[in-house]
Amino acid sequence: MTVDVERFSDECRTNSDRLEVMEALPEVVRTALVEAGIPWDECVCQPNGDALFITVPATVPKELLVVAVPTSLSRGIRTHNASRNPHAHMRLRMALDSGEGETGESIWSSRAGIHATRLRDADVVKDALAGSRGVLAVVTSDWFYQQVVRQSRAIDPRVYRQIRVRAKETTAIAWLCLPDDHHGESGEQAGSTTRHSSPAGTAAPRGHSGLVALPRQSKNLRSLAFNADDTLLAVGGDSVEVDREGTVWLWDVTDSANPVATGRPLTVDSPFDVKSVAFHPHETLLAVGGNGGSMCSQVWLWSIAPDGSSSCFEKPITCYTDSLRAALFSPDGQLLAVGTGGGISLWDVRDPGSPCPVAELHAGTNPDDAIGSLAFSPDGTVLAGTGYNGKLWLWDVTEPRAPRALGGETDSIASYVVATAYSPRGTDIAIVGYNLVPAGRIWLWDVANTSRPVHRGRHPKYSGGVISSVAFSPDGGTLVHGGEGGIWLSDVSDPNRPVGSRRLDADRPAGVVSTVVFTHGGNLLASGNHDGDVHLWRLG
């Protein structure tokens, strides 16, 4: 355990103020540990300027350090501050890790201790305390969180938020808690289920247009998905540590202003490049699609509990073709459509432990025409696919084992189509893709008659950089698209006369946006970019 005083060297402090803080710090910490039931005479305390390094014996239950110590330490800090002039007040950053070490006379050395010091002094932790109304920030190593915090019955692990620490030679995942941020003078314990204001660098709910920024945990984000009740957000992309190793993070967004990472990322043992994530419309089932190797696309199915804990079904869906781009559940949840370089595969996933192939669809006479994106009609009877050949295709999938092309093939409208969205009204499809000039375009199609789609024309209100994603709001009245030019909203209540567009991220650019998705309630929009940033935008 190590603690450090916030802004100890601040110019507003006199030498007398600093001396007062240094003299009081060991007693405040000693009292807190004793009150928590930790024998002080068995600990080794090493002062280091305005910091203390305390070695707690292995016989002490580690749980005490996250359940009892934050409460007593917050109380001790407040007691100290109440009797001192403001320049002699203290607020502390406290870090925890566990490991082996070597003991000397009143000294102890270990790699875990060095790691804890790096966590304690990380900018993200300093910023968190600076933005807090409390007097204490607690940060733990990933090991300490997984083995102590998550296993404790006396603390709600959701009060900790995952952060990424980069300090000197250390790059690591850690977990941050502000135990008394919302509790005034009471110093309520860290195990409270109250979620605290997100610290800077983790998921700060401050900013423009109702912005919440999640910590960067992936790179090359390609897909986002909300579960059926909008309490979980799945984020799919590449690992920040290992190139071409895919990861999926789950975030509890029950309180959208204070999203909480639910635990470690979802990964599989084999190399896997995540391209698509999709939640089942009714059950706690998540499909994670990507490329598993040469000429092999796979979709892994995960069972997700309400608290975000997960288990992976042993048998993945495997398509022996490359370039998986999309995986999507049908509205009734019985089918999973997988778009790859070889077309579309339909799978029966009513038994997720043993999915069965039911049909293969091809975008044209060439069986190798790749599918870039997929969308089901709201009633699940029509499947729309857009290909790299720039065409829109429609199939009747009322009988999944005997799908029928609707004759709605369109002429090529783009050099390369990357995203498709089916309006919740069931009458319109939006397509975005690339052409040489201009680079990004949006096309709207009237598909009220699925056998004869009518081209409404290119969206006249936008001409700019490459567009990578598109989505309709749940009421069908708003169209959002994202790409090089940021995030734009258009009123498509009358799809023949789109109104707009309005840039959502004008005040705080969201980067090169790769994916956008609405919650089912429509009051929240999530966006992801190529750098790995995820932003939540409150719209209502």
mmCIF file of N, CA and C in Angstrom, residues 177-284:
data_model
loop_
_atom_site.group_PDB
_atom_site.id
_atom_site.type_symbol
_atom_site.label_atom_id
_atom_site.label_comp_id
_atom_site.label_asym_id
_atom_site.label_seq_id
_atom_site.Cartn_x
_atom_site.Cartn_y
_atom_site.Cartn_z
ATOM 1 N N CYS A 177 -11.192 3.986 -7.903
ATOM 2 C CA CYS A 177 -12.395 4.256 -7.122
ATOM 3 C C CYS A 177 -12.220 5.574 -6.387
ATOM 4 N N LEU A 178 -13.303 6.347 -6.312
ATOM 5 C CA LEU A 178 -13.338 7.571 -5.512
ATOM 6 C C LEU A 178 -14.330 7.320 -4.385
ATOM 7 N N PRO A 179 -13.881 6.784 -3.266
ATOM 8 C CA PRO A 179 -14.798 6.236 -2.258
ATOM 9 C C PRO A 179 -15.707 7.239 -1.583
ATOM 10 N N ASP A 180 -15.293 8.511 -1.523
ATOM 11 C CA ASP A 180 -16.132 9.473 -0.809
ATOM 12 C C ASP A 180 -16.497 10.662 -1.675
ATOM 13 N N ASP A 181 -16.481 10.466 -2.976
ATOM 14 C CA ASP A 181 -16.714 11.590 -3.881
ATOM 15 C C ASP A 181 -18.097 12.198 -3.706
ATOM 16 N N HIS A 182 -19.137 11.377 -3.431
ATOM 17 C CA HIS A 182 -20.518 11.868 -3.379
ATOM 18 C C HIS A 182 -21.089 11.923 -1.973
ATOM 19 N N HIS A 183 -20.250 11.744 -0.972
ATOM 20 C CA HIS A 183 -20.834 11.518 0.346
ATOM 21 C C HIS A 183 -20.484 12.562 1.391
ATOM 22 N N GLY A 184 -20.035 13.727 0.907
ATOM 23 C CA GLY A 184 -19.827 14.820 1.851
ATOM 24 C C GLY A 184 -18.935 14.416 3.004
ATOM 25 N N GLU A 185 -19.321 14.722 4.221
ATOM 26 C CA GLU A 185 -18.494 14.493 5.384
ATOM 27 C C GLU A 185 -18.629 13.098 5.956
ATOM 28 N N SER A 186 -19.540 12.301 5.429
ATOM 29 C CA SER A 186 -19.792 11.010 6.055
ATOM 30 C C SER A 186 -18.708 10.010 5.781
ATOM 31 N N GLY A 187 -17.987 10.161 4.626
ATOM 32 C CA GLY A 187 -16.943 9.210 4.329
ATOM 33 C C GLY A 187 -17.472 7.800 4.180
ATOM 34 N N GLU A 188 -18.591 7.631 3.523
ATOM 35 C CA GLU A 188 -19.180 6.306 3.363
ATOM 36 C C GLU A 188 -18.206 5.366 2.678
ATOM 37 N N GLN A 189 -18.248 4.099 3.012
ATOM 38 C CA GLN A 189 -17.237 3.166 2.567
ATOM 39 C C GLN A 189 -17.257 2.953 1.061
ATOM 40 N N ALA A 190 -16.113 2.467 0.551
ATOM 41 C CA ALA A 190 -15.956 2.263 -0.882
ATOM 42 C C ALA A 190 -16.853 1.181 -1.402
ATOM 43 N N GLY A 191 -17.401 0.377 -0.550
ATOM 44 C CA GLY A 191 -18.270 -0.692 -0.995
ATOM 45 C C GLY A 191 -19.665 -0.238 -1.312
ATOM 46 N N SER A 192 -19.955 1.029 -1.158
ATOM 47 C CA SER A 192 -21.282 1.526 -1.499
ATOM 48 C C SER A 192 -21.600 1.257 -2.958
ATOM 49 N N THR A 193 -22.861 1.046 -3.263
ATOM 50 C CA THR A 193 -23.247 0.796 -4.652
ATOM 51 C C THR A 193 -23.432 2.079 -5.439
ATOM 52 N N THR A 194 -23.261 3.224 -4.801
ATOM 53 C CA THR A 194 -23.372 4.487 -5.519
ATOM 54 C C THR A 194 -22.244 4.602 -6.529
ATOM 55 N N ARG A 195 -22.571 4.989 -7.741
ATOM 56 C CA ARG A 195 -21.554 5.191 -8.749
ATOM 57 C C ARG A 195 -21.119 6.639 -8.704
ATOM 58 N N HIS A 196 -19.813 6.835 -8.685
ATOM 59 C CA HIS A 196 -19.283 8.179 -8.506
ATOM 60 C C HIS A 196 -19.082 8.859 -9.850
ATOM 61 N N SER A 197 -18.923 10.185 -9.817
ATOM 62 C CA SER A 197 -18.644 10.915 -11.040
ATOM 63 C C SER A 197 -17.380 10.366 -11.666
ATOM 64 N N SER A 198 -17.408 10.164 -12.979
ATOM 65 C CA SER A 198 -16.295 9.545 -13.663
ATOM 66 C C SER A 198 -15.103 10.475 -13.660
ATOM 67 N N PRO A 199 -13.921 9.991 -13.241
ATOM 68 C CA PRO A 199 -12.726 10.806 -13.239
ATOM 69 C C PRO A 199 -12.205 11.049 -14.647
ATOM 70 N N ALA A 200 -11.480 12.173 -14.783
ATOM 71 C CA ALA A 200 -10.900 12.456 -16.087
ATOM 72 C C ALA A 200 -9.999 11.318 -16.499
ATOM 73 N N GLY A 201 -10.076 10.943 -17.786
ATOM 74 C CA GLY A 201 -9.253 9.859 -18.288
ATOM 75 C C GLY A 201 -9.916 8.515 -18.194
ATOM 76 N N THR A 202 -11.070 8.389 -17.505
ATOM 77 C CA THR A 202 -11.747 7.097 -17.470
ATOM 78 C C THR A 202 -13.053 7.183 -18.225
ATOM 79 N N ALA A 203 -14.030 7.874 -17.713
ATOM 80 C CA ALA A 203 -15.302 7.969 -18.424
ATOM 81 C C ALA A 203 -15.988 9.276 -18.073
ATOM 82 N N ALA A 204 -15.270 10.372 -18.297
ATOM 83 C CA ALA A 204 -15.720 11.660 -17.788
ATOM 84 C C ALA A 204 -17.028 12.112 -18.408
ATOM 85 N N PRO A 205 -18.076 12.281 -17.588
ATOM 86 C CA PRO A 205 -19.370 12.690 -18.129
ATOM 87 C C PRO A 205 -19.496 14.196 -18.233
ATOM 88 N N ARG A 206 -18.427 14.819 -18.667
ATOM 89 C CA ARG A 206 -18.452 16.265 -18.816
ATOM 90 C C ARG A 206 -18.220 16.586 -20.279
ATOM 91 N N GLY A 207 -18.566 17.746 -20.724
ATOM 92 C CA GLY A 207 -18.185 18.141 -22.060
ATOM 93 C C GLY A 207 -19.357 18.639 -22.860
ATOM 94 N N HIS A 208 -19.225 18.526 -24.166
ATOM 95 C CA HIS A 208 -20.154 19.161 -25.082
ATOM 96 C C HIS A 208 -21.164 18.154 -25.601
ATOM 97 N N SER A 209 -22.351 18.636 -25.924
ATOM 98 C CA SER A 209 -23.412 17.818 -26.502
ATOM 99 C C SER A 209 -23.704 16.580 -25.670
ATOM 100 N N GLY A 210 -23.590 16.701 -24.355
ATOM 101 C CA GLY A 210 -23.882 15.566 -23.502
ATOM 102 C C GLY A 210 -22.874 14.450 -23.651
ATOM 103 N N LEU A 211 -21.590 14.786 -23.823
ATOM 104 C CA LEU A 211 -20.564 13.804 -24.124
ATOM 105 C C LEU A 211 -20.107 13.039 -22.897
ATOM 106 N N VAL A 212 -19.955 11.719 -23.066
ATOM 107 C CA VAL A 212 -19.259 10.871 -22.108
ATOM 108 C C VAL A 212 -18.187 10.132 -22.886
ATOM 109 N N ALA A 213 -16.944 10.237 -22.471
ATOM 110 C CA ALA A 213 -15.832 9.580 -23.162
ATOM 111 C C ALA A 213 -15.344 8.402 -22.332
ATOM 112 N N LEU A 214 -15.344 7.207 -22.931
ATOM 113 C CA LEU A 214 -14.869 6.024 -22.243
ATOM 114 C C LEU A 214 -13.354 5.918 -22.372
ATOM 115 N N PRO A 215 -12.688 5.264 -21.425
ATOM 116 C CA PRO A 215 -11.240 5.073 -21.550
ATOM 117 C C PRO A 215 -10.914 4.270 -22.798
ATOM 118 N N ARG A 216 -9.808 4.569 -23.405
ATOM 119 C CA ARG A 216 -9.397 3.852 -24.604
ATOM 120 C C ARG A 216 -8.861 2.483 -24.210
ATOM 121 N N GLN A 217 -9.545 1.424 -24.645
ATOM 122 C CA GLN A 217 -9.140 0.066 -24.293
ATOM 123 C C GLN A 217 -8.874 -0.791 -25.529
ATOM 124 N N SER A 218 -9.175 -0.266 -26.690
ATOM 125 C CA SER A 218 -8.954 -0.985 -27.937
ATOM 126 C C SER A 218 -8.454 0.010 -28.964
ATOM 127 N N LYS A 219 -8.078 -0.507 -30.124
ATOM 128 C CA LYS A 219 -7.761 0.355 -31.254
ATOM 129 C C LYS A 219 -8.491 -0.202 -32.476
ATOM 130 N N ASN A 220 -8.578 0.613 -33.526
ATOM 131 C CA ASN A 220 -9.280 0.192 -34.742
ATOM 132 C C ASN A 220 -10.680 -0.322 -34.419
ATOM 133 N N LEU A 221 -11.446 0.467 -33.680
ATOM 134 C CA LEU A 221 -12.803 0.037 -33.337
ATOM 135 C C LEU A 221 -13.629 -0.151 -34.603
ATOM 136 N N ARG A 222 -14.327 -1.276 -34.667
ATOM 137 C CA ARG A 222 -15.104 -1.592 -35.867
ATOM 138 C C ARG A 222 -16.585 -1.767 -35.597
ATOM 139 N N SER A 223 -16.955 -2.047 -34.346
ATOM 140 C CA SER A 223 -18.359 -2.353 -34.107
ATOM 141 C C SER A 223 -18.745 -2.057 -32.667
ATOM 142 N N LEU A 224 -19.970 -1.550 -32.510
ATOM 143 C CA LEU A 224 -20.568 -1.298 -31.205
ATOM 144 C C LEU A 224 -21.966 -1.892 -31.201
ATOM 145 N N ALA A 225 -22.426 -2.330 -30.026
ATOM 146 C CA ALA A 225 -23.787 -2.870 -29.941
ATOM 147 C C ALA A 225 -24.319 -2.703 -28.533
ATOM 148 N N PHE A 226 -25.589 -2.275 -28.426
ATOM 149 C CA PHE A 226 -26.296 -2.233 -27.152
ATOM 150 C C PHE A 226 -27.138 -3.498 -27.015
ATOM 151 N N ASN A 227 -27.260 -3.987 -25.769
ATOM 152 C CA ASN A 227 -28.148 -5.131 -25.548
ATOM 153 C C ASN A 227 -29.605 -4.662 -25.549
ATOM 154 N N ALA A 228 -30.528 -5.618 -25.391
ATOM 155 C CA ALA A 228 -31.951 -5.330 -25.602
ATOM 156 C C ALA A 228 -32.490 -4.271 -24.664
ATOM 157 N N ASP A 229 -32.022 -4.237 -23.412
ATOM 158 C CA ASP A 229 -32.551 -3.247 -22.466
ATOM 159 C C ASP A 229 -31.630 -2.044 -22.290
ATOM 160 N N ASP A 230 -30.635 -1.916 -23.181
ATOM 161 C CA ASP A 230 -29.739 -0.746 -23.203
ATOM 162 C C ASP A 230 -28.917 -0.591 -21.934
ATOM 163 N N THR A 231 -28.648 -1.683 -21.231
ATOM 164 C CA THR A 231 -27.833 -1.600 -20.019
ATOM 165 C C THR A 231 -26.378 -1.965 -20.268
ATOM 166 N N LEU A 232 -26.083 -2.644 -21.389
ATOM 167 C CA LEU A 232 -24.718 -3.041 -21.709
ATOM 168 C C LEU A 232 -24.339 -2.543 -23.098
ATOM 169 N N LEU A 233 -23.094 -2.115 -23.232
ATOM 170 C CA LEU A 233 -22.535 -1.727 -24.516
ATOM 171 C C LEU A 233 -21.342 -2.619 -24.813
ATOM 172 N N ALA A 234 -21.358 -3.289 -25.959
ATOM 173 C CA ALA A 234 -20.228 -4.105 -26.398
ATOM 174 C C ALA A 234 -19.377 -3.286 -27.360
ATOM 175 N N VAL A 235 -18.054 -3.323 -27.161
ATOM 176 C CA VAL A 235 -17.106 -2.557 -27.959
ATOM 177 C C VAL A 235 -16.119 -3.540 -28.579
ATOM 178 N N GLY A 236 -16.117 -3.652 -29.912
ATOM 179 C CA GLY A 236 -15.251 -4.611 -30.585
ATOM 180 C C GLY A 236 -14.172 -3.932 -31.402
ATOM 181 N N GLY A 237 -12.939 -4.385 -31.217
ATOM 182 C CA GLY A 237 -11.812 -3.831 -31.958
ATOM 183 C C GLY A 237 -10.565 -4.648 -31.745
ATOM 184 N N ASP A 238 -9.414 -4.033 -31.956
ATOM 185 C CA ASP A 238 -8.133 -4.720 -31.794
ATOM 186 C C ASP A 238 -7.554 -4.436 -30.419
ATOM 187 N N SER A 239 -6.799 -5.396 -29.918
ATOM 188 C CA SER A 239 -6.074 -5.212 -28.665
ATOM 189 C C SER A 239 -5.047 -4.097 -28.832
ATOM 190 N N VAL A 240 -4.861 -3.304 -27.788
ATOM 191 C CA VAL A 240 -3.856 -2.242 -27.849
ATOM 192 C C VAL A 240 -2.457 -2.804 -27.673
ATOM 193 N N GLU A 241 -2.340 -4.029 -27.125
ATOM 194 C CA GLU A 241 -1.031 -4.619 -26.894
ATOM 195 C C GLU A 241 -0.553 -5.495 -28.044
ATOM 196 N N VAL A 242 -1.487 -6.252 -28.664
ATOM 197 C CA VAL A 242 -1.095 -7.238 -29.668
ATOM 198 C C VAL A 242 -1.810 -6.933 -30.977
ATOM 199 N N ASP A 243 -1.029 -6.712 -32.036
ATOM 200 C CA ASP A 243 -1.625 -6.441 -33.335
ATOM 201 C C ASP A 243 -2.448 -7.625 -33.812
ATOM 202 N N ARG A 244 -3.599 -7.312 -34.403
ATOM 203 C CA ARG A 244 -4.497 -8.295 -35.002
ATOM 204 C C ARG A 244 -5.016 -9.305 -33.983
ATOM 205 N N GLU A 245 -4.990 -8.950 -32.737
ATOM 206 C CA GLU A 245 -5.660 -9.765 -31.717
ATOM 207 C C GLU A 245 -6.911 -8.997 -31.289
ATOM 208 N N GLY A 246 -8.071 -9.592 -31.570
ATOM 209 C CA GLY A 246 -9.314 -8.896 -31.312
ATOM 210 C C GLY A 246 -9.745 -8.983 -29.859
ATOM 211 N N THR A 247 -10.413 -7.945 -29.389
ATOM 212 C CA THR A 247 -10.972 -7.939 -28.043
ATOM 213 C C THR A 247 -12.351 -7.292 -28.078
ATOM 214 N N VAL A 248 -13.175 -7.703 -27.122
ATOM 215 C CA VAL A 248 -14.490 -7.090 -26.947
ATOM 216 C C VAL A 248 -14.627 -6.707 -25.483
ATOM 217 N N TRP A 249 -14.892 -5.445 -25.244
ATOM 218 C CA TRP A 249 -15.107 -4.947 -23.889
ATOM 219 C C TRP A 249 -16.596 -4.725 -23.676
ATOM 220 N N LEU A 250 -17.058 -5.003 -22.462
ATOM 221 C CA LEU A 250 -18.449 -4.759 -22.100
ATOM 222 C C LEU A 250 -18.508 -3.638 -21.067
ATOM 223 N N TRP A 251 -19.415 -2.705 -21.288
ATOM 224 C CA TRP A 251 -19.608 -1.572 -20.388
ATOM 225 C C TRP A 251 -21.035 -1.567 -19.864
ATOM 226 N N ASP A 252 -21.168 -1.412 -18.555
ATOM 227 C CA ASP A 252 -22.481 -1.219 -17.947
ATOM 228 C C ASP A 252 -22.847 0.251 -18.115
ATOM 229 N N VAL A 253 -23.881 0.513 -18.922
ATOM 230 C CA VAL A 253 -24.299 1.887 -19.192
ATOM 231 C C VAL A 253 -25.691 2.142 -18.623
ATOM 232 N N THR A 254 -26.039 1.421 -17.556
ATOM 233 C CA THR A 254 -27.315 1.656 -16.888
ATOM 234 C C THR A 254 -27.436 3.123 -16.510
ATOM 235 N N ASP A 255 -26.349 3.653 -15.939
ATOM 236 C CA ASP A 255 -26.238 5.093 -15.719
ATOM 237 C C ASP A 255 -25.318 5.605 -16.816
ATOM 238 N N SER A 256 -25.893 6.136 -17.875
ATOM 239 C CA SER A 256 -25.090 6.498 -19.041
ATOM 240 C C SER A 256 -24.085 7.607 -18.744
ATOM 241 N N ALA A 257 -24.307 8.364 -17.687
ATOM 242 C CA ALA A 257 -23.358 9.414 -17.318
ATOM 243 C C ALA A 257 -22.148 8.846 -16.598
ATOM 244 N N ASN A 258 -22.262 7.616 -16.101
ATOM 245 C CA ASN A 258 -21.171 6.991 -15.368
ATOM 246 C C ASN A 258 -21.015 5.530 -15.802
ATOM 247 N N PRO A 259 -20.606 5.273 -17.047
ATOM 248 C CA PRO A 259 -20.435 3.891 -17.502
ATOM 249 C C PRO A 259 -19.341 3.179 -16.717
ATOM 250 N N VAL A 260 -19.524 1.874 -16.519
ATOM 251 C CA VAL A 260 -18.613 1.072 -15.707
ATOM 252 C C VAL A 260 -18.188 -0.156 -16.506
ATOM 253 N N ALA A 261 -16.885 -0.376 -16.645
ATOM 254 C CA ALA A 261 -16.404 -1.591 -17.295
ATOM 255 C C ALA A 261 -16.759 -2.786 -16.426
ATOM 256 N N THR A 262 -17.279 -3.847 -17.045
ATOM 257 C CA THR A 262 -17.772 -4.980 -16.259
ATOM 258 C C THR A 262 -16.679 -5.972 -15.899
ATOM 259 N N GLY A 263 -15.510 -5.869 -16.468
ATOM 260 C CA GLY A 263 -14.451 -6.827 -16.157
ATOM 261 C C GLY A 263 -13.444 -6.901 -17.283
ATOM 262 N N ARG A 264 -12.817 -8.049 -17.428
ATOM 263 C CA ARG A 264 -11.793 -8.234 -18.447
ATOM 264 C C ARG A 264 -12.436 -8.410 -19.816
ATOM 265 N N PRO A 265 -11.669 -8.178 -20.903
ATOM 266 C CA PRO A 265 -12.253 -8.291 -22.241
ATOM 267 C C PRO A 265 -12.574 -9.731 -22.605
ATOM 268 N N LEU A 266 -13.500 -9.893 -23.552
ATOM 269 C CA LEU A 266 -13.813 -11.206 -24.080
ATOM 270 C C LEU A 266 -12.774 -11.543 -25.142
ATOM 271 N N THR A 267 -12.109 -12.667 -24.991
ATOM 272 C CA THR A 267 -11.108 -13.110 -25.965
ATOM 273 C C THR A 267 -11.265 -14.602 -26.188
ATOM 274 N N VAL A 268 -10.717 -15.081 -27.292
ATOM 275 C CA VAL A 268 -10.689 -16.514 -27.564
ATOM 276 C C VAL A 268 -9.235 -16.940 -27.668
ATOM 277 N N ASP A 269 -9.002 -18.248 -27.519
ATOM 278 C CA ASP A 269 -7.633 -18.754 -27.476
ATOM 279 C C ASP A 269 -6.898 -18.604 -28.802
ATOM 280 N N SER A 270 -7.616 -18.753 -29.919
ATOM 281 C CA SER A 270 -6.971 -18.678 -31.231
ATOM 282 C C SER A 270 -6.896 -17.229 -31.708
ATOM 283 N N PRO A 271 -5.949 -16.924 -32.621
ATOM 284 C CA PRO A 271 -5.887 -15.564 -33.183
ATOM 285 C C PRO A 271 -7.222 -15.196 -33.815
ATOM 286 N N PHE A 272 -7.662 -13.977 -33.557
ATOM 287 C CA PHE A 272 -9.014 -13.618 -33.982
ATOM 288 C C PHE A 272 -9.083 -12.117 -34.145
ATOM 289 N N ASP A 273 -9.514 -11.689 -35.328
ATOM 290 C CA ASP A 273 -9.577 -10.275 -35.673
ATOM 291 C C ASP A 273 -11.042 -9.842 -35.648
ATOM 292 N N VAL A 274 -11.464 -9.109 -34.603
ATOM 293 C CA VAL A 274 -12.875 -8.777 -34.420
ATOM 294 C C VAL A 274 -13.336 -7.753 -35.457
ATOM 295 N N LYS A 275 -14.416 -8.093 -36.174
ATOM 296 C CA LYS A 275 -14.995 -7.204 -37.167
ATOM 297 C C LYS A 275 -16.405 -6.755 -36.809
ATOM 298 N N SER A 276 -17.135 -7.560 -36.006
ATOM 299 C CA SER A 276 -18.548 -7.261 -35.780
ATOM 300 C C SER A 276 -18.989 -7.794 -34.422
ATOM 301 N N VAL A 277 -19.820 -7.014 -33.733
ATOM 302 C CA VAL A 277 -20.468 -7.477 -32.505
ATOM 303 C C VAL A 277 -21.961 -7.199 -32.624
ATOM 304 N N ALA A 278 -22.774 -8.127 -32.102
ATOM 305 C CA ALA A 278 -24.230 -7.962 -32.181
ATOM 306 C C ALA A 278 -24.877 -8.672 -31.007
ATOM 307 N N PHE A 279 -25.787 -7.997 -30.341
ATOM 308 C CA PHE A 279 -26.550 -8.607 -29.255
ATOM 309 C C PHE A 279 -27.820 -9.239 -29.811
ATOM 310 N N HIS A 280 -28.216 -10.352 -29.178
ATOM 311 C CA HIS A 280 -29.494 -10.984 -29.467
ATOM 312 C C HIS A 280 -30.614 -10.018 -29.070
ATOM 313 N N PRO A 281 -31.705 -9.946 -29.841
ATOM 314 C CA PRO A 281 -32.746 -8.954 -29.541
ATOM 315 C C PRO A 281 -33.542 -9.230 -28.267
ATOM 316 N N HIS A 282 -33.489 -10.454 -27.749
ATOM 317 C CA HIS A 282 -34.299 -10.763 -26.572
ATOM 318 C C HIS A 282 -33.498 -11.394 -25.435
ATOM 319 N N GLU A 283 -32.467 -12.144 -25.757
ATOM 320 C CA GLU A 283 -31.725 -12.885 -24.750
ATOM 321 C C GLU A 283 -30.364 -12.237 -24.507
ATOM 322 N N THR A 284 -29.699 -12.696 -23.444
ATOM 323 C CA THR A 284 -28.371 -12.172 -23.119
ATOM 324 C C THR A 284 -27.331 -12.977 -23.881
#
